Amino acid sequence: MPRVVVHVMPKPEILDPQGKAVAGALPRLGFEGIASVRQGKRFELEVEGAVTDEVLATIREAAATLLSNPVIEDVVQVEVEGEAAH
Amino acid sequence: MPRVVVHVMPKPEILDPQGKAVAGALPRLGFEGIASVRQGKRFELEVEGAVTDEVLATIREAAATLLSNPVIEDVVQVEVEGEAAH
Protein backbone atom coordinates (compact mmCIF):
# COMPACT_ATOMS: atom_id res chain seq x y z
CA MET A 1 0.00 0.00 0.00
CA PRO A 2 1.41 3.44 -0.90
CA ARG A 3 2.35 5.62 2.03
CA VAL A 4 2.23 9.39 2.53
CA VAL A 5 4.34 10.96 5.29
CA VAL A 6 3.21 14.22 6.91
CA HIS A 7 5.69 16.28 8.94
CA VAL A 8 4.40 18.74 11.54
CA MET A 9 6.57 21.12 13.59
CA PRO A 10 5.82 23.76 16.21
CA LYS A 11 5.74 27.27 14.73
CA PRO A 12 9.19 28.90 15.17
CA GLU A 13 7.85 31.59 17.49
CA ILE A 14 6.12 29.05 19.75
CA LEU A 15 7.89 27.90 22.96
CA ASP A 16 8.87 24.23 22.58
CA PRO A 17 9.34 22.86 26.12
CA GLN A 18 9.94 19.29 24.91
CA GLY A 19 12.64 20.44 22.54
CA LYS A 20 14.21 22.57 25.27
CA ALA A 21 14.21 19.62 27.69
CA VAL A 22 15.97 17.41 25.13
CA ALA A 23 18.47 20.17 24.28
CA GLY A 24 19.22 20.53 27.98
CA ALA A 25 19.71 16.79 28.51
CA LEU A 26 22.06 16.24 25.57
CA PRO A 27 25.23 17.82 27.07
CA ARG A 28 24.50 16.20 30.46
CA LEU A 29 24.61 12.84 28.67
CA GLY A 30 27.82 13.72 26.87
CA PHE A 31 26.34 14.75 23.51
CA GLU A 32 28.06 18.05 22.71
CA GLY A 33 27.72 20.45 19.78
CA ILE A 34 23.92 20.65 19.49
CA ALA A 35 22.77 24.29 19.70
CA SER A 36 19.01 23.66 19.86
CA VAL A 37 16.36 20.94 19.43
CA ARG A 38 12.76 21.24 18.28
CA GLN A 39 10.34 18.33 18.54
CA GLY A 40 7.41 17.79 16.18
CA LYS A 41 5.27 14.98 14.83
CA ARG A 42 5.58 12.57 11.93
CA PHE A 43 2.53 10.77 10.54
CA GLU A 44 2.64 7.80 8.19
CA LEU A 45 -0.64 7.34 6.31
CA GLU A 46 -1.26 4.14 4.35
CA VAL A 47 -3.44 4.99 1.35
CA GLU A 48 -6.03 2.67 -0.22
CA GLY A 49 -5.30 2.67 -3.94
CA ALA A 50 -3.10 5.10 -5.88
CA VAL A 51 -1.93 8.43 -4.44
CA THR A 52 -3.70 10.72 -6.90
CA ASP A 53 -3.57 14.53 -6.74
CA GLU A 54 -7.05 14.37 -5.25
CA VAL A 55 -5.90 12.01 -2.47
CA LEU A 56 -2.91 14.28 -1.79
CA ALA A 57 -5.22 17.30 -1.58
CA THR A 58 -7.38 15.38 0.93
CA ILE A 59 -4.32 14.50 3.00
CA ARG A 60 -3.07 18.11 2.92
CA GLU A 61 -6.42 19.28 4.21
CA ALA A 62 -6.50 16.61 6.93
CA ALA A 63 -2.92 17.60 7.85
CA ALA A 64 -3.89 21.25 8.22
CA THR A 65 -7.01 20.54 10.28
CA LEU A 66 -6.66 17.23 12.13
CA LEU A 67 -2.99 16.26 12.17
CA SER A 68 -1.80 19.69 13.26
CA ASN A 69 -3.05 22.57 15.37
CA PRO A 70 -2.83 25.52 12.96
CA VAL A 71 -2.53 27.98 15.87
CA ILE A 72 0.77 26.55 17.14
CA GLU A 73 1.98 24.17 14.44
CA ASP A 74 3.00 24.19 10.76
CA VAL A 75 2.72 21.33 8.28
CA VAL A 76 6.30 21.51 7.01
CA GLN A 77 6.21 18.69 4.47
CA VAL A 78 3.86 16.17 2.81
CA GLU A 79 5.76 13.49 0.89
CA VAL A 80 4.75 10.36 -0.96
CA GLU A 81 7.22 7.77 0.31
CA GLY A 82 9.52 6.77 -2.50
CA GLU A 83 8.96 10.04 -4.42
CA ALA A 84 10.60 13.46 -4.09
CA ALA A 85 8.90 15.76 -1.53
CA HIS A 86 5.99 17.89 -2.76
CA MET B 1 23.39 26.78 11.28
CA PRO B 2 23.23 23.30 9.70
CA ARG B 3 20.31 21.16 10.75
CA VAL B 4 19.94 17.40 11.22
CA VAL B 5 16.45 15.88 11.25
CA VAL B 6 15.80 12.66 13.20
CA HIS B 7 12.67 10.62 12.48
CA VAL B 8 11.35 8.23 15.15
CA MET B 9 8.38 5.87 14.69
CA PRO B 10 6.72 3.28 16.93
CA LYS B 11 7.91 -0.26 16.17
CA PRO B 12 5.47 -1.91 13.71
CA GLU B 13 4.39 -4.53 16.21
CA ILE B 14 3.66 -1.94 18.90
CA LEU B 15 0.06 -0.72 19.41
CA ASP B 16 -0.20 2.94 18.35
CA PRO B 17 -3.29 4.38 20.08
CA GLN B 18 -2.66 7.92 18.80
CA GLY B 19 -2.41 6.70 15.23
CA LYS B 20 -5.55 4.60 15.68
CA ALA B 21 -7.44 7.60 17.07
CA VAL B 22 -6.46 9.73 14.08
CA ALA B 23 -7.32 6.94 11.63
CA GLY B 24 -10.73 6.62 13.26
CA ALA B 25 -11.40 10.38 13.11
CA LEU B 26 -10.47 10.85 9.46
CA PRO B 27 -13.59 9.26 7.88
CA ARG B 28 -15.84 10.96 10.47
CA LEU B 29 -14.45 14.29 9.22
CA GLY B 30 -14.96 13.33 5.59
CA PHE B 31 -11.38 12.24 4.78
CA GLU B 32 -11.82 8.92 2.98
CA GLY B 33 -9.29 6.46 1.54
CA ILE B 34 -6.78 6.27 4.41
CA ALA B 35 -6.29 2.66 5.52
CA SER B 36 -4.15 3.34 8.60
CA VAL B 37 -2.19 6.07 10.40
CA ARG B 38 0.91 5.79 12.59
CA GLN B 39 2.19 8.72 14.60
CA GLY B 40 5.84 9.23 15.51
CA LYS B 41 8.23 12.04 16.35
CA ARG B 42 10.39 14.40 14.30
CA PHE B 43 13.36 16.20 15.86
CA GLU B 44 15.20 19.12 14.29
CA LEU B 45 18.68 19.56 15.77
CA GLU B 46 20.64 22.73 15.01
CA VAL B 47 24.35 21.84 14.95
CA GLU B 48 27.19 24.18 16.01
CA GLY B 49 29.72 24.09 13.19
CA ALA B 50 29.90 21.60 10.32
CA VAL B 51 28.03 18.28 10.32
CA THR B 52 31.03 15.95 10.31
CA ASP B 53 30.78 12.15 10.38
CA GLU B 54 31.68 12.38 14.05
CA VAL B 55 28.80 14.78 14.75
CA LEU B 56 26.43 12.49 12.82
CA ALA B 57 27.62 9.50 14.87
CA THR B 58 26.95 11.48 18.06
CA ILE B 59 23.47 12.38 16.85
CA ARG B 60 22.72 8.77 15.87
CA GLU B 61 23.73 7.65 19.36
CA ALA B 62 21.61 10.39 20.99
CA ALA B 63 18.71 9.37 18.72
CA ALA B 64 18.97 5.73 19.79
CA THR B 65 19.23 6.51 23.50
CA LEU B 66 17.57 9.86 24.27
CA LEU B 67 15.32 10.79 21.36
CA SER B 68 13.70 7.38 21.13
CA ASN B 69 12.75 4.56 23.46
CA PRO B 70 14.51 1.54 21.90
CA VAL B 71 11.99 -0.84 23.46
CA ILE B 72 8.99 0.57 21.57
CA GLU B 73 10.43 2.88 18.91
CA ASP B 74 12.75 2.77 15.90
CA VAL B 75 14.93 5.60 14.57
CA VAL B 76 13.79 5.35 10.95
CA GLN B 77 15.89 8.12 9.42
CA VAL B 78 18.65 10.62 10.24
CA GLU B 79 19.08 13.26 7.50
CA VAL B 80 21.18 16.35 7.14
CA GLU B 81 18.72 18.95 5.89
CA GLY B 82 19.58 19.88 2.34
CA GLU B 83 21.43 16.58 1.69
CA ALA B 84 20.19 13.11 0.64
CA ALA B 85 19.12 10.91 3.59
CA HIS B 86 21.83 8.75 5.24
CSV table of N, CA, C and O in Angstrom, one decimal, chain A residues 17-76:
chain,number,residue,atom,x,y,z
A,17,PRO,N,8.7,23.4,24.9
A,17,PRO,CA,9.3,22.9,26.1
A,17,PRO,C,10.0,21.5,25.9
A,17,PRO,O,11.0,21.2,26.5
A,18,GLN,N,9.3,20.6,25.1
A,18,GLN,CA,9.9,19.3,24.9
A,18,GLN,C,11.3,19.4,24.2
A,18,GLN,O,12.3,18.8,24.7
A,19,GLY,N,11.4,20.2,23.2
A,19,GLY,CA,12.6,20.4,22.5
A,19,GLY,C,13.7,21.0,23.5
A,19,GLY,O,14.9,20.6,23.5
A,20,LYS,N,13.3,22.0,24.3
A,20,LYS,CA,14.2,22.6,25.3
A,20,LYS,C,14.7,21.5,26.3
A,20,LYS,O,15.9,21.5,26.6
A,21,ALA,N,13.8,20.7,26.7
A,21,ALA,CA,14.2,19.6,27.7
A,21,ALA,C,15.3,18.7,27.1
A,21,ALA,O,16.3,18.3,27.7
A,22,VAL,N,15.0,18.3,25.8
A,22,VAL,CA,16.0,17.4,25.1
A,22,VAL,C,17.3,18.1,25.0
A,22,VAL,O,18.4,17.6,25.2
A,23,ALA,N,17.2,19.4,24.5
A,23,ALA,CA,18.5,20.2,24.3
A,23,ALA,C,19.3,20.3,25.6
A,23,ALA,O,20.5,20.2,25.6
A,24,GLY,N,18.5,20.4,26.7
A,24,GLY,CA,19.2,20.5,28.0
A,24,GLY,C,19.9,19.2,28.4
A,24,GLY,O,20.9,19.2,29.0
A,25,ALA,N,19.2,18.1,28.1
A,25,ALA,CA,19.7,16.8,28.5
A,25,ALA,C,20.9,16.3,27.7
A,25,ALA,O,21.8,15.6,28.2
A,26,LEU,N,21.0,16.7,26.4
A,26,LEU,CA,22.1,16.2,25.6
A,26,LEU,C,23.5,16.4,26.2
A,26,LEU,O,24.2,15.5,26.3
A,27,PRO,N,23.9,17.7,26.5
A,27,PRO,CA,25.2,17.8,27.1
A,27,PRO,C,25.4,17.0,28.4
A,27,PRO,O,26.5,16.5,28.6
A,28,ARG,N,24.4,17.0,29.2
A,28,ARG,CA,24.5,16.2,30.5
A,28,ARG,C,24.8,14.7,30.2
A,28,ARG,O,25.5,14.1,31.0
A,29,LEU,N,24.4,14.2,29.0
A,29,LEU,CA,24.6,12.8,28.7
A,29,LEU,C,25.8,12.7,27.8
A,29,LEU,O,26.1,11.6,27.2
A,30,GLY,N,26.6,13.8,27.6
A,30,GLY,CA,27.8,13.7,26.9
A,30,GLY,C,27.7,14.0,25.4
A,30,GLY,O,28.6,13.8,24.6
A,31,PHE,N,26.5,14.5,24.9
A,31,PHE,CA,26.3,14.7,23.5
A,31,PHE,C,26.5,16.3,23.3
A,31,PHE,O,25.7,17.1,23.6
A,32,GLU,N,27.7,16.6,22.9
A,32,GLU,CA,28.1,18.0,22.7
A,32,GLU,C,27.8,18.5,21.3
A,32,GLU,O,27.5,17.7,20.4
A,33,GLY,N,27.8,19.9,21.1
A,33,GLY,CA,27.7,20.4,19.8
A,33,GLY,C,26.3,20.7,19.2
A,33,GLY,O,26.2,21.0,18.0
A,34,ILE,N,25.3,20.4,20.0
A,34,ILE,CA,23.9,20.6,19.5
A,34,ILE,C,23.4,22.0,20.1
A,34,ILE,O,23.3,22.1,21.3
A,35,ALA,N,23.1,22.9,19.2
A,35,ALA,CA,22.8,24.3,19.7
A,35,ALA,C,21.3,24.3,20.2
A,35,ALA,O,21.0,24.9,21.2
A,36,SER,N,20.4,23.6,19.4
A,36,SER,CA,19.0,23.7,19.9
A,36,SER,C,18.3,22.4,19.3
A,36,SER,O,18.8,21.8,18.3
A,37,VAL,N,17.2,22.1,19.9
A,37,VAL,CA,16.4,20.9,19.4
A,37,VAL,C,14.9,21.4,19.4
A,37,VAL,O,14.4,22.1,20.3
A,38,ARG,N,14.2,21.0,18.3
A,38,ARG,CA,12.8,21.2,18.3
A,38,ARG,C,12.1,19.9,18.0
A,38,ARG,O,12.6,19.1,17.2
A,39,GLN,N,11.0,19.6,18.7
A,39,GLN,CA,10.3,18.3,18.5
A,39,GLN,C,9.0,18.5,17.9
A,39,GLN,O,8.2,19.3,18.4
A,40,GLY,N,8.7,17.7,16.8
A,40,GLY,CA,7.4,17.8,16.2
A,40,GLY,C,6.9,16.4,16.0
A,40,GLY,O,7.3,15.5,16.7
A,41,LYS,N,5.9,16.3,15.0
A,41,LYS,CA,5.3,15.0,14.8
A,41,LYS,C,5.5,14.5,13.4
A,41,LYS,O,5.6,15.3,12.5
A,42,ARG,N,5.5,13.2,13.3
A,42,ARG,CA,5.6,12.6,11.9
A,42,ARG,C,4.4,11.6,11.8
A,42,ARG,O,4.2,10.7,12.7
A,43,PHE,N,3.6,11.7,10.7
A,43,PHE,CA,2.5,10.8,10.5
A,43,PHE,C,2.8,10.0,9.3
A,43,PHE,O,3.2,10.5,8.3
A,44,GLU,N,2.6,8.6,9.4
A,44,GLU,CA,2.6,7.8,8.2
A,44,GLU,C,1.2,7.3,7.9
A,44,GLU,O,0.6,6.7,8.7
A,45,LEU,N,0.7,7.7,6.7
A,45,LEU,CA,-0.6,7.3,6.3
A,45,LEU,C,-0.6,6.3,5.2
A,45,LEU,O,0.0,6.6,4.1
A,46,GLU,N,-1.2,5.2,5.4
A,46,GLU,CA,-1.3,4.1,4.4
A,46,GLU,C,-2.5,4.4,3.5
A,46,GLU,O,-3.6,4.6,4.1
A,47,VAL,N,-2.3,4.6,2.2
A,47,VAL,CA,-3.4,5.0,1.4
A,47,VAL,C,-4.0,3.8,0.6
A,47,VAL,O,-3.3,3.0,0.1
A,48,GLU,N,-5.4,3.7,0.6
A,48,GLU,CA,-6.0,2.7,-0.2
A,48,GLU,C,-6.0,3.1,-1.7
A,48,GLU,O,-6.5,4.2,-2.0
A,49,GLY,N,-5.4,2.3,-2.5
A,49,GLY,CA,-5.3,2.7,-3.9
A,49,GLY,C,-4.2,3.6,-4.2
A,49,GLY,O,-3.3,3.9,-3.4
A,50,ALA,N,-4.2,4.2,-5.4
A,50,ALA,CA,-3.1,5.1,-5.9
A,50,ALA,C,-3.2,6.5,-5.2
A,50,ALA,O,-4.2,6.9,-4.7
A,51,VAL,N,-2.0,7.1,-5.0
A,51,VAL,CA,-1.9,8.4,-4.4
A,51,VAL,C,-2.1,9.4,-5.6
A,51,VAL,O,-1.2,10.0,-6.2
A,52,THR,N,-3.4,9.7,-5.9
A,52,THR,CA,-3.7,10.7,-6.9
A,52,THR,C,-3.6,12.1,-6.3
A,52,THR,O,-3.4,12.3,-5.1
A,53,ASP,N,-3.6,13.1,-7.2
A,53,ASP,CA,-3.6,14.5,-6.7
A,53,ASP,C,-4.7,14.8,-5.8
A,53,ASP,O,-4.6,15.5,-4.8
A,54,GLU,N,-5.9,14.2,-6.1
A,54,GLU,CA,-7.0,14.4,-5.2
A,54,GLU,C,-6.8,13.8,-3.8
A,54,GLU,O,-7.1,14.5,-2.8
A,55,VAL,N,-6.2,12.6,-3.8
A,55,VAL,CA,-5.9,12.0,-2.5
A,55,VAL,C,-4.9,12.9,-1.7
A,55,VAL,O,-5.1,13.2,-0.5
A,56,LEU,N,-3.9,13.4,-2.5
A,56,LEU,CA,-2.9,14.3,-1.8
A,56,LEU,C,-3.6,15.5,-1.3
A,56,LEU,O,-3.2,16.0,-0.1
A,57,ALA,N,-4.5,16.1,-2.0
A,57,ALA,CA,-5.2,17.3,-1.6
A,57,ALA,C,-6.0,17.0,-0.3
A,57,ALA,O,-6.0,17.8,0.7
A,58,THR,N,-6.6,15.8,-0.3
A,58,THR,CA,-7.4,15.4,0.9
A,58,THR,C,-6.4,15.3,2.1
A,58,THR,O,-6.7,15.8,3.2
A,59,ILE,N,-5.3,14.7,1.9
A,59,ILE,CA,-4.3,14.5,3.0
A,59,ILE,C,-3.8,15.9,3.5
A,59,ILE,O,-3.7,16.1,4.7
A,60,ARG,N,-3.6,16.8,2.5
A,60,ARG,CA,-3.1,18.1,2.9
A,60,ARG,C,-4.1,18.8,3.8
A,60,ARG,O,-3.8,19.4,4.8
A,61,GLU,N,-5.4,18.6,3.4
A,61,GLU,CA,-6.4,19.3,4.2
A,61,GLU,C,-6.5,18.6,5.6
A,61,GLU,O,-6.6,19.3,6.6
A,62,ALA,N,-6.5,17.3,5.6
A,62,ALA,CA,-6.5,16.6,6.9
A,62,ALA,C,-5.3,17.0,7.8
A,62,ALA,O,-5.4,17.2,9.0
A,63,ALA,N,-4.1,17.2,7.1
A,63,ALA,CA,-2.9,17.6,7.8
A,63,ALA,C,-3.1,19.0,8.5
A,63,ALA,O,-2.7,19.2,9.6
A,64,ALA,N,-3.7,19.9,7.7
A,64,ALA,CA,-3.9,21.3,8.2
A,64,ALA,C,-5.0,21.4,9.3
A,64,ALA,O,-5.0,22.3,10.1
A,65,THR,N,-5.9,20.4,9.3
A,65,THR,CA,-7.0,20.5,10.3
A,65,THR,C,-7.0,19.5,11.4
A,65,THR,O,-7.2,19.9,12.6
A,66,LEU,N,-6.6,18.3,11.1
A,66,LEU,CA,-6.7,17.2,12.1
A,66,LEU,C,-5.3,16.8,12.7
A,66,LEU,O,-5.1,16.6,13.9
A,67,LEU,N,-4.3,16.8,11.7
A,67,LEU,CA,-3.0,16.3,12.2
A,67,LEU,C,-2.2,17.4,12.8
A,67,LEU,O,-1.2,17.1,13.5
A,68,SER,N,-2.6,18.6,12.6
A,68,SER,CA,-1.8,19.7,13.3
A,68,SER,C,-2.8,20.7,13.9
A,68,SER,O,-3.9,20.8,13.5
A,69,ASN,N,-2.3,21.5,14.8
A,69,ASN,CA,-3.1,22.6,15.4
A,69,ASN,C,-2.5,23.9,14.7
A,69,ASN,O,-1.4,24.3,15.0
A,70,PRO,N,-3.3,24.4,13.7
A,70,PRO,CA,-2.8,25.5,13.0
A,70,PRO,C,-2.4,26.7,13.8
A,70,PRO,O,-1.7,27.6,13.3
A,71,VAL,N,-2.9,26.8,15.0
A,71,VAL,CA,-2.5,28.0,15.9
A,71,VAL,C,-1.1,27.9,16.3
A,71,VAL,O,-0.4,28.9,16.3
A,72,ILE,N,-0.6,26.7,16.6
A,72,ILE,CA,0.8,26.6,17.1
A,72,ILE,C,1.7,25.7,16.3
A,72,ILE,O,2.9,25.6,16.6
A,73,GLU,N,1.2,25.1,15.2
A,73,GLU,CA,2.0,24.2,14.4
A,73,GLU,C,1.9,24.5,12.9
A,73,GLU,O,0.9,25.0,12.5
A,74,ASP,N,3.0,24.1,12.2
A,74,ASP,CA,3.0,24.2,10.8
A,74,ASP,C,3.1,22.8,10.2
A,74,ASP,O,3.9,22.0,10.7
A,75,VAL,N,2.5,22.6,9.0
A,75,VAL,CA,2.7,21.3,8.3
A,75,VAL,C,3.9,21.6,7.4
A,75,VAL,O,3.8,22.5,6.5
A,76,VAL,N,5.1,21.1,7.7
A,76,VAL,CA,6.3,21.5,7.0
A,76,VAL,C,6.6,20.7,5.8
A,76,VAL,O,7.3,21.1,4.9
